[in-house]
Amino acid sequence: MAVVTSIINLKGGVGKTTLTLALAHYLAGEHSKRVLVIDLDPQTNATIALVTERRWRERDQSGQTLYQLFKDQLDGTHNFNAHESILTRVSNVSGGIPGLDLLPSSIRLHRIQDKITKISDLDTFRSTTTYALREALRDIMPHYDHVLIDCPPNLGIITLNGIAISRYFLIPVVPDILSTLGVPLVLDRMADFALRAQHEIFGLGIVVSRFRPTSRLHKQTVDSMRRYAIPGIHPPIFNSIITEDIEVAEAADVEEQVMSLRQKFGGSGPHKQFSALADEYLRYVGG
Ligand SMILES: Nc1ncnc2c1ncn2[C@@H]1O[C@H](COP(=O)(O)OP(=O)(O)OP(=O)(O)O)[C@@H](O)[C@H]1O
Ligand SMILES: [Mg+2]
């Protein structure tokens, strides 16, 4: 059965999508794992970084995105088809990476987010809407070794759909004061969900991203996060740290073909960091 991990933080811009994309690339491209990326974010950043805008628009127009899944919840219809919506062999590395698949999002999700919240308001943890993704992917899951879920920066009903199928969660943080403040809140909400939905979900770790080696604040924050990590309560900090590097931002471009992960993620630094991060991830999940 697939190892399912949500990449989550209530704070925006901390590197959730970047981490999801990089892990997916290295698990599929370096370790030959069968990987499904689920883009739960109406911003569609992960989608647009894995397939060209043209390919995504075709899917969007024919209702083959996660928008359809949630629209069905509102309309009481069953039009979403997971098999038909998943895009296979995605990425611009070597014409597409075998085993790297995507369940795309749609910016149309923005429009119906509030309505979906309303229909599930009475008892979120029993609402069928919270488990719509789980039901839709029931037959799909056994085909993958790893499922990585890129969550939006909130814990709304769409995110809860990802949490409800996840065994683990990863929290990317930028090591500054405002970004780390939100971590206890995420842990608290995950524990609450686990209790109320009776669903075990484990904090796999905190991944430091956009680290600036020249910043005293960044160094001090990482040190203190390591010192105060409490085994069993506070998830550990990954040994692999991702530094701020323009090549990481550029790796989100999917329009131009590249030949290797090294070329995509940036010759020396980022490539080695993401490769080490994927190794560490596999050690923790035992995959
Ligand atoms: N290590 C890095 N070095 C340089 N730029 C980075 C790095 N990580 C992320 N970025 C850039 O920072 C911005 C935010 O990153 P990203 O989109 O991954 O964050 P996010 O947490 O998914 O944001 P959101 O909450 O909006 O979904 C992006 O423009 C991305 O390219
Ligand atoms: Mg994002």
mmCIF file with all atom_site columns, N, CA, C and O in Angstrom, residues 159-187:
data_model
loop_
_atom_site.group_PDB
_atom_site.id
_atom_site.type_symbol
_atom_site.label_atom_id
_atom_site.label_alt_id
_atom_site.label_comp_id
_atom_site.label_asym_id
_atom_site.label_entity_id
_atom_site.label_seq_id
_atom_site.pdbx_PDB_ins_code
_atom_site.Cartn_x
_atom_site.Cartn_y
_atom_site.Cartn_z
_atom_site.occupancy
_atom_site.B_iso_or_equiv
_atom_site.pdbx_formal_charge
_atom_site.auth_seq_id
_atom_site.auth_comp_id
_atom_site.auth_asym_id
_atom_site.auth_atom_id
_atom_site.pdbx_PDB_model_num
ATOM 1   N N  . THR A 1 159 ? -8.120 20.562 2.520  1.00 0.00 ? 159 THR A N  1
ATOM 2   C CA . THR A 1 159 ? -6.912 20.031 3.151  1.00 0.00 ? 159 THR A CA 1
ATOM 3   C C  . THR A 1 159 ? -7.244 18.798 3.988  1.00 0.00 ? 159 THR A C  1
ATOM 4   O O  . THR A 1 159 ? -6.494 17.818 3.982  1.00 0.00 ? 159 THR A O  1
ATOM 5   N N  . LEU A 1 160 ? -8.368 18.841 4.696  1.00 0.00 ? 160 LEU A N  1
ATOM 6   C CA . LEU A 1 160 ? -8.743 17.698 5.539  1.00 0.00 ? 160 LEU A CA 1
ATOM 7   C C  . LEU A 1 160 ? -8.921 16.427 4.704  1.00 0.00 ? 160 LEU A C  1
ATOM 8   O O  . LEU A 1 160 ? -8.666 15.326 5.181  1.00 0.00 ? 160 LEU A O  1
ATOM 9   N N  . ASN A 1 161 ? -9.339 16.583 3.458  1.00 0.00 ? 161 ASN A N  1
ATOM 10  C CA . ASN A 1 161 ? -9.421 15.427 2.578  1.00 0.00 ? 161 ASN A CA 1
ATOM 11  C C  . ASN A 1 161 ? -8.053 14.767 2.395  1.00 0.00 ? 161 ASN A C  1
ATOM 12  O O  . ASN A 1 161 ? -7.963 13.547 2.290  1.00 0.00 ? 161 ASN A O  1
ATOM 13  N N  . GLY A 1 162 ? -7.009 15.587 2.348  1.00 0.00 ? 162 GLY A N  1
ATOM 14  C CA . GLY A 1 162 ? -5.645 15.047 2.242  1.00 0.00 ? 162 GLY A CA 1
ATOM 15  C C  . GLY A 1 162 ? -5.204 14.404 3.549  1.00 0.00 ? 162 GLY A C  1
ATOM 16  O O  . GLY A 1 162 ? -4.630 13.311 3.558  1.00 0.00 ? 162 GLY A O  1
ATOM 17  N N  . ILE A 1 163 ? -5.496 15.081 4.654  1.00 0.00 ? 163 ILE A N  1
ATOM 18  C CA . ILE A 1 163 ? -5.120 14.560 5.975  1.00 0.00 ? 163 ILE A CA 1
ATOM 19  C C  . ILE A 1 163 ? -5.782 13.193 6.207  1.00 0.00 ? 163 ILE A C  1
ATOM 20  O O  . ILE A 1 163 ? -5.171 12.278 6.754  1.00 0.00 ? 163 ILE A O  1
ATOM 21  N N  . ALA A 1 164 ? -7.048 13.095 5.742  1.00 0.00 ? 164 ALA A N  1
ATOM 22  C CA . ALA A 1 164 ? -7.816 11.874 5.991  1.00 0.00 ? 164 ALA A CA 1
ATOM 23  C C  . ALA A 1 164 ? -7.244 10.647 5.283  1.00 0.00 ? 164 ALA A C  1
ATOM 24  O O  . ALA A 1 164 ? -7.568 9.515  5.642  1.00 0.00 ? 164 ALA A O  1
ATOM 25  N N  . ILE A 1 165 ? -6.393 10.841 4.267  1.00 0.00 ? 165 ILE A N  1
ATOM 26  C CA . ILE A 1 165 ? -5.780 9.666  3.623  1.00 0.00 ? 165 ILE A CA 1
ATOM 27  C C  . ILE A 1 165 ? -4.296 9.562  3.936  1.00 0.00 ? 165 ILE A C  1
ATOM 28  O O  . ILE A 1 165 ? -3.605 8.705  3.413  1.00 0.00 ? 165 ILE A O  1
ATOM 29  N N  . SER A 1 166 ? -3.788 10.452 4.801  1.00 0.00 ? 166 SER A N  1
ATOM 30  C CA . SER A 1 166 ? -2.343 10.472 5.065  1.00 0.00 ? 166 SER A CA 1
ATOM 31  C C  . SER A 1 166 ? -1.970 9.677  6.309  1.00 0.00 ? 166 SER A C  1
ATOM 32  O O  . SER A 1 166 ? -2.676 9.705  7.311  1.00 0.00 ? 166 SER A O  1
ATOM 33  N N  . ARG A 1 167 ? -0.848 8.985  6.202  1.00 0.00 ? 167 ARG A N  1
ATOM 34  C CA . ARG A 1 167 ? -0.292 8.346  7.400  1.00 0.00 ? 167 ARG A CA 1
ATOM 35  C C  . ARG A 1 167 ? 0.686  9.305  8.072  1.00 0.00 ? 167 ARG A C  1
ATOM 36  O O  . ARG A 1 167 ? 0.873  9.283  9.275  1.00 0.00 ? 167 ARG A O  1
ATOM 37  N N  . TYR A 1 168 ? 1.324  10.149 7.261  1.00 0.00 ? 168 TYR A N  1
ATOM 38  C CA . TYR A 1 168 ? 2.346  11.068 7.779  1.00 0.00 ? 168 TYR A CA 1
ATOM 39  C C  . TYR A 1 168 ? 2.064  12.493 7.328  1.00 0.00 ? 168 TYR A C  1
ATOM 40  O O  . TYR A 1 168 ? 1.374  12.722 6.343  1.00 0.00 ? 168 TYR A O  1
ATOM 41  N N  . PHE A 1 169 ? 2.688  13.441 8.054  1.00 0.00 ? 169 PHE A N  1
ATOM 42  C CA . PHE A 1 169 ? 2.738  14.803 7.527  1.00 0.00 ? 169 PHE A CA 1
ATOM 43  C C  . PHE A 1 169 ? 4.134  15.361 7.738  1.00 0.00 ? 169 PHE A C  1
ATOM 44  O O  . PHE A 1 169 ? 4.859  14.978 8.665  1.00 0.00 ? 169 PHE A O  1
ATOM 45  N N  . LEU A 1 170 ? 4.503  16.234 6.826  1.00 0.00 ? 170 LEU A N  1
ATOM 46  C CA . LEU A 1 170 ? 5.802  16.910 6.862  1.00 0.00 ? 170 LEU A CA 1
ATOM 47  C C  . LEU A 1 170 ? 5.531  18.407 6.948  1.00 0.00 ? 170 LEU A C  1
ATOM 48  O O  . LEU A 1 170 ? 4.645  18.908 6.265  1.00 0.00 ? 170 LEU A O  1
ATOM 49  N N  . ILE A 1 171 ? 6.316  19.112 7.777  1.00 0.00 ? 171 ILE A N  1
ATOM 50  C CA . ILE A 1 171 ? 6.105  20.560 7.889  1.00 0.00 ? 171 ILE A CA 1
ATOM 51  C C  . ILE A 1 171 ? 7.355  21.300 7.403  1.00 0.00 ? 171 ILE A C  1
ATOM 52  O O  . ILE A 1 171 ? 8.377  21.295 8.089  1.00 0.00 ? 171 ILE A O  1
ATOM 53  N N  . PRO A 1 172 ? 7.274  21.932 6.242  1.00 0.00 ? 172 PRO A N  1
ATOM 54  C CA . PRO A 1 172 ? 8.401  22.777 5.841  1.00 0.00 ? 172 PRO A CA 1
ATOM 55  C C  . PRO A 1 172 ? 8.339  24.120 6.573  1.00 0.00 ? 172 PRO A C  1
ATOM 56  O O  . PRO A 1 172 ? 7.247  24.671 6.726  1.00 0.00 ? 172 PRO A O  1
ATOM 57  N N  . VAL A 1 173 ? 9.475  24.608 7.029  1.00 0.00 ? 173 VAL A N  1
ATOM 58  C CA . VAL A 1 173 ? 9.496  25.934 7.658  1.00 0.00 ? 173 VAL A CA 1
ATOM 59  C C  . VAL A 1 173 ? 10.690 26.742 7.159  1.00 0.00 ? 173 VAL A C  1
ATOM 60  O O  . VAL A 1 173 ? 11.750 26.191 6.887  1.00 0.00 ? 173 VAL A O  1
ATOM 61  N N  . VAL A 1 174 ? 10.476 28.035 7.064  1.00 0.00 ? 174 VAL A N  1
ATOM 62  C CA . VAL A 1 174 ? 11.592 28.957 6.882  1.00 0.00 ? 174 VAL A CA 1
ATOM 63  C C  . VAL A 1 174 ? 12.044 29.307 8.305  1.00 0.00 ? 174 VAL A C  1
ATOM 64  O O  . VAL A 1 174 ? 11.199 29.620 9.155  1.00 0.00 ? 174 VAL A O  1
ATOM 65  N N  . PRO A 1 175 ? 13.342 29.190 8.612  1.00 0.00 ? 175 PRO A N  1
ATOM 66  C CA . PRO A 1 175 ? 13.768 29.342 10.009 1.00 0.00 ? 175 PRO A CA 1
ATOM 67  C C  . PRO A 1 175 ? 13.810 30.792 10.467 1.00 0.00 ? 175 PRO A C  1
ATOM 68  O O  . PRO A 1 175 ? 14.871 31.342 10.764 1.00 0.00 ? 175 PRO A O  1
ATOM 69  N N  . ASP A 1 176 ? 12.645 31.418 10.505 1.00 0.00 ? 176 ASP A N  1
ATOM 70  C CA . ASP A 1 176 ? 12.583 32.749 11.121 1.00 0.00 ? 176 ASP A CA 1
ATOM 71  C C  . ASP A 1 176 ? 11.435 32.761 12.119 1.00 0.00 ? 176 ASP A C  1
ATOM 72  O O  . ASP A 1 176 ? 10.688 31.782 12.235 1.00 0.00 ? 176 ASP A O  1
ATOM 73  N N  . ILE A 1 177 ? 11.278 33.862 12.810 1.00 0.00 ? 177 ILE A N  1
ATOM 74  C CA . ILE A 1 177 ? 10.360 33.873 13.953 1.00 0.00 ? 177 ILE A CA 1
ATOM 75  C C  . ILE A 1 177 ? 8.908  33.634 13.521 1.00 0.00 ? 177 ILE A C  1
ATOM 76  O O  . ILE A 1 177 ? 8.224  32.749 14.035 1.00 0.00 ? 177 ILE A O  1
ATOM 77  N N  . LEU A 1 178 ? 8.439  34.373 12.545 1.00 0.00 ? 178 LEU A N  1
ATOM 78  C CA . LEU A 1 178 ? 7.034  34.262 12.171 1.00 0.00 ? 178 LEU A CA 1
ATOM 79  C C  . LEU A 1 178 ? 6.700  32.901 11.571 1.00 0.00 ? 178 LEU A C  1
ATOM 80  O O  . LEU A 1 178 ? 5.612  32.375 11.775 1.00 0.00 ? 178 LEU A O  1
ATOM 81  N N  . SER A 1 179 ? 7.657  32.325 10.843 1.00 0.00 ? 179 SER A N  1
ATOM 82  C CA . SER A 1 179 ? 7.372  31.042 10.191 1.00 0.00 ? 179 SER A CA 1
ATOM 83  C C  . SER A 1 179 ? 7.323  29.901 11.186 1.00 0.00 ? 179 SER A C  1
ATOM 84  O O  . SER A 1 179 ? 6.536  28.964 11.031 1.00 0.00 ? 179 SER A O  1
ATOM 85  N N  . THR A 1 180 ? 8.163  29.940 12.208 1.00 0.00 ? 180 THR A N  1
ATOM 86  C CA . THR A 1 180 ? 8.196  28.815 13.144 1.00 0.00 ? 180 THR A CA 1
ATOM 87  C C  . THR A 1 180 ? 7.062  28.889 14.168 1.00 0.00 ? 180 THR A C  1
ATOM 88  O O  . THR A 1 180 ? 6.693  27.881 14.751 1.00 0.00 ? 180 THR A O  1
ATOM 89  N N  . LEU A 1 181 ? 6.516  30.091 14.352 1.00 0.00 ? 181 LEU A N  1
ATOM 90  C CA . LEU A 1 181 ? 5.420  30.261 15.318 1.00 0.00 ? 181 LEU A CA 1
ATOM 91  C C  . LEU A 1 181 ? 4.225  29.360 15.021 1.00 0.00 ? 181 LEU A C  1
ATOM 92  O O  . LEU A 1 181 ? 3.523  28.925 15.930 1.00 0.00 ? 181 LEU A O  1
ATOM 93  N N  . GLY A 1 182 ? 4.018  29.089 13.739 1.00 0.00 ? 182 GLY A N  1
ATOM 94  C CA . GLY A 1 182 ? 2.831  28.325 13.345 1.00 0.00 ? 182 GLY A CA 1
ATOM 95  C C  . GLY A 1 182 ? 2.956  26.825 13.558 1.00 0.00 ? 182 GLY A C  1
ATOM 96  O O  . GLY A 1 182 ? 1.962  26.108 13.479 1.00 0.00 ? 182 GLY A O  1
ATOM 97  N N  . VAL A 1 183 ? 4.169  26.337 13.826 1.00 0.00 ? 183 VAL A N  1
ATOM 98  C CA . VAL A 1 183 ? 4.367  24.884 13.909 1.00 0.00 ? 183 VAL A CA 1
ATOM 99  C C  . VAL A 1 183 ? 3.519  24.229 15.017 1.00 0.00 ? 183 VAL A C  1
ATOM 100 O O  . VAL A 1 183 ? 2.823  23.240 14.763 1.00 0.00 ? 183 VAL A O  1
ATOM 101 N N  . PRO A 1 184 ? 3.527  24.781 16.247 1.00 0.00 ? 184 PRO A N  1
ATOM 102 C CA . PRO A 1 184 ? 2.706  24.155 17.295 1.00 0.00 ? 184 PRO A CA 1
ATOM 103 C C  . PRO A 1 184 ? 1.226  24.106 16.918 1.00 0.00 ? 184 PRO A C  1
ATOM 104 O O  . PRO A 1 184 ? 0.527  23.157 17.269 1.00 0.00 ? 184 PRO A O  1
ATOM 105 N N  . LEU A 1 185 ? 0.768  25.112 16.182 1.00 0.00 ? 185 LEU A N  1
ATOM 106 C CA . LEU A 1 185 ? -0.628 25.143 15.763 1.00 0.00 ? 185 LEU A CA 1
ATOM 107 C C  . LEU A 1 185 ? -0.932 23.975 14.819 1.00 0.00 ? 185 LEU A C  1
ATOM 108 O O  . LEU A 1 185 ? -1.954 23.291 14.948 1.00 0.00 ? 185 LEU A O  1
ATOM 109 N N  . VAL A 1 186 ? -0.026 23.737 13.882 1.00 0.00 ? 186 VAL A N  1
ATOM 110 C CA . VAL A 1 186 ? -0.211 22.606 12.961 1.00 0.00 ? 186 VAL A CA 1
ATOM 111 C C  . VAL A 1 186 ? -0.247 21.298 13.755 1.00 0.00 ? 186 VAL A C  1
ATOM 112 O O  . VAL A 1 186 ? -1.131 20.455 13.553 1.00 0.00 ? 186 VAL A O  1
ATOM 113 N N  . LEU A 1 187 ? 0.685  21.141 14.696 1.00 0.00 ? 187 LEU A N  1
ATOM 114 C CA . LEU A 1 187 ? 0.750  19.905 15.489 1.00 0.00 ? 187 LEU A CA 1
ATOM 115 C C  . LEU A 1 187 ? -0.544 19.711 16.281 1.00 0.00 ? 187 LEU A C  1
ATOM 116 O O  . LEU A 1 187 ? -1.090 18.608 16.349 1.00 0.00 ? 187 LEU A O  1
#
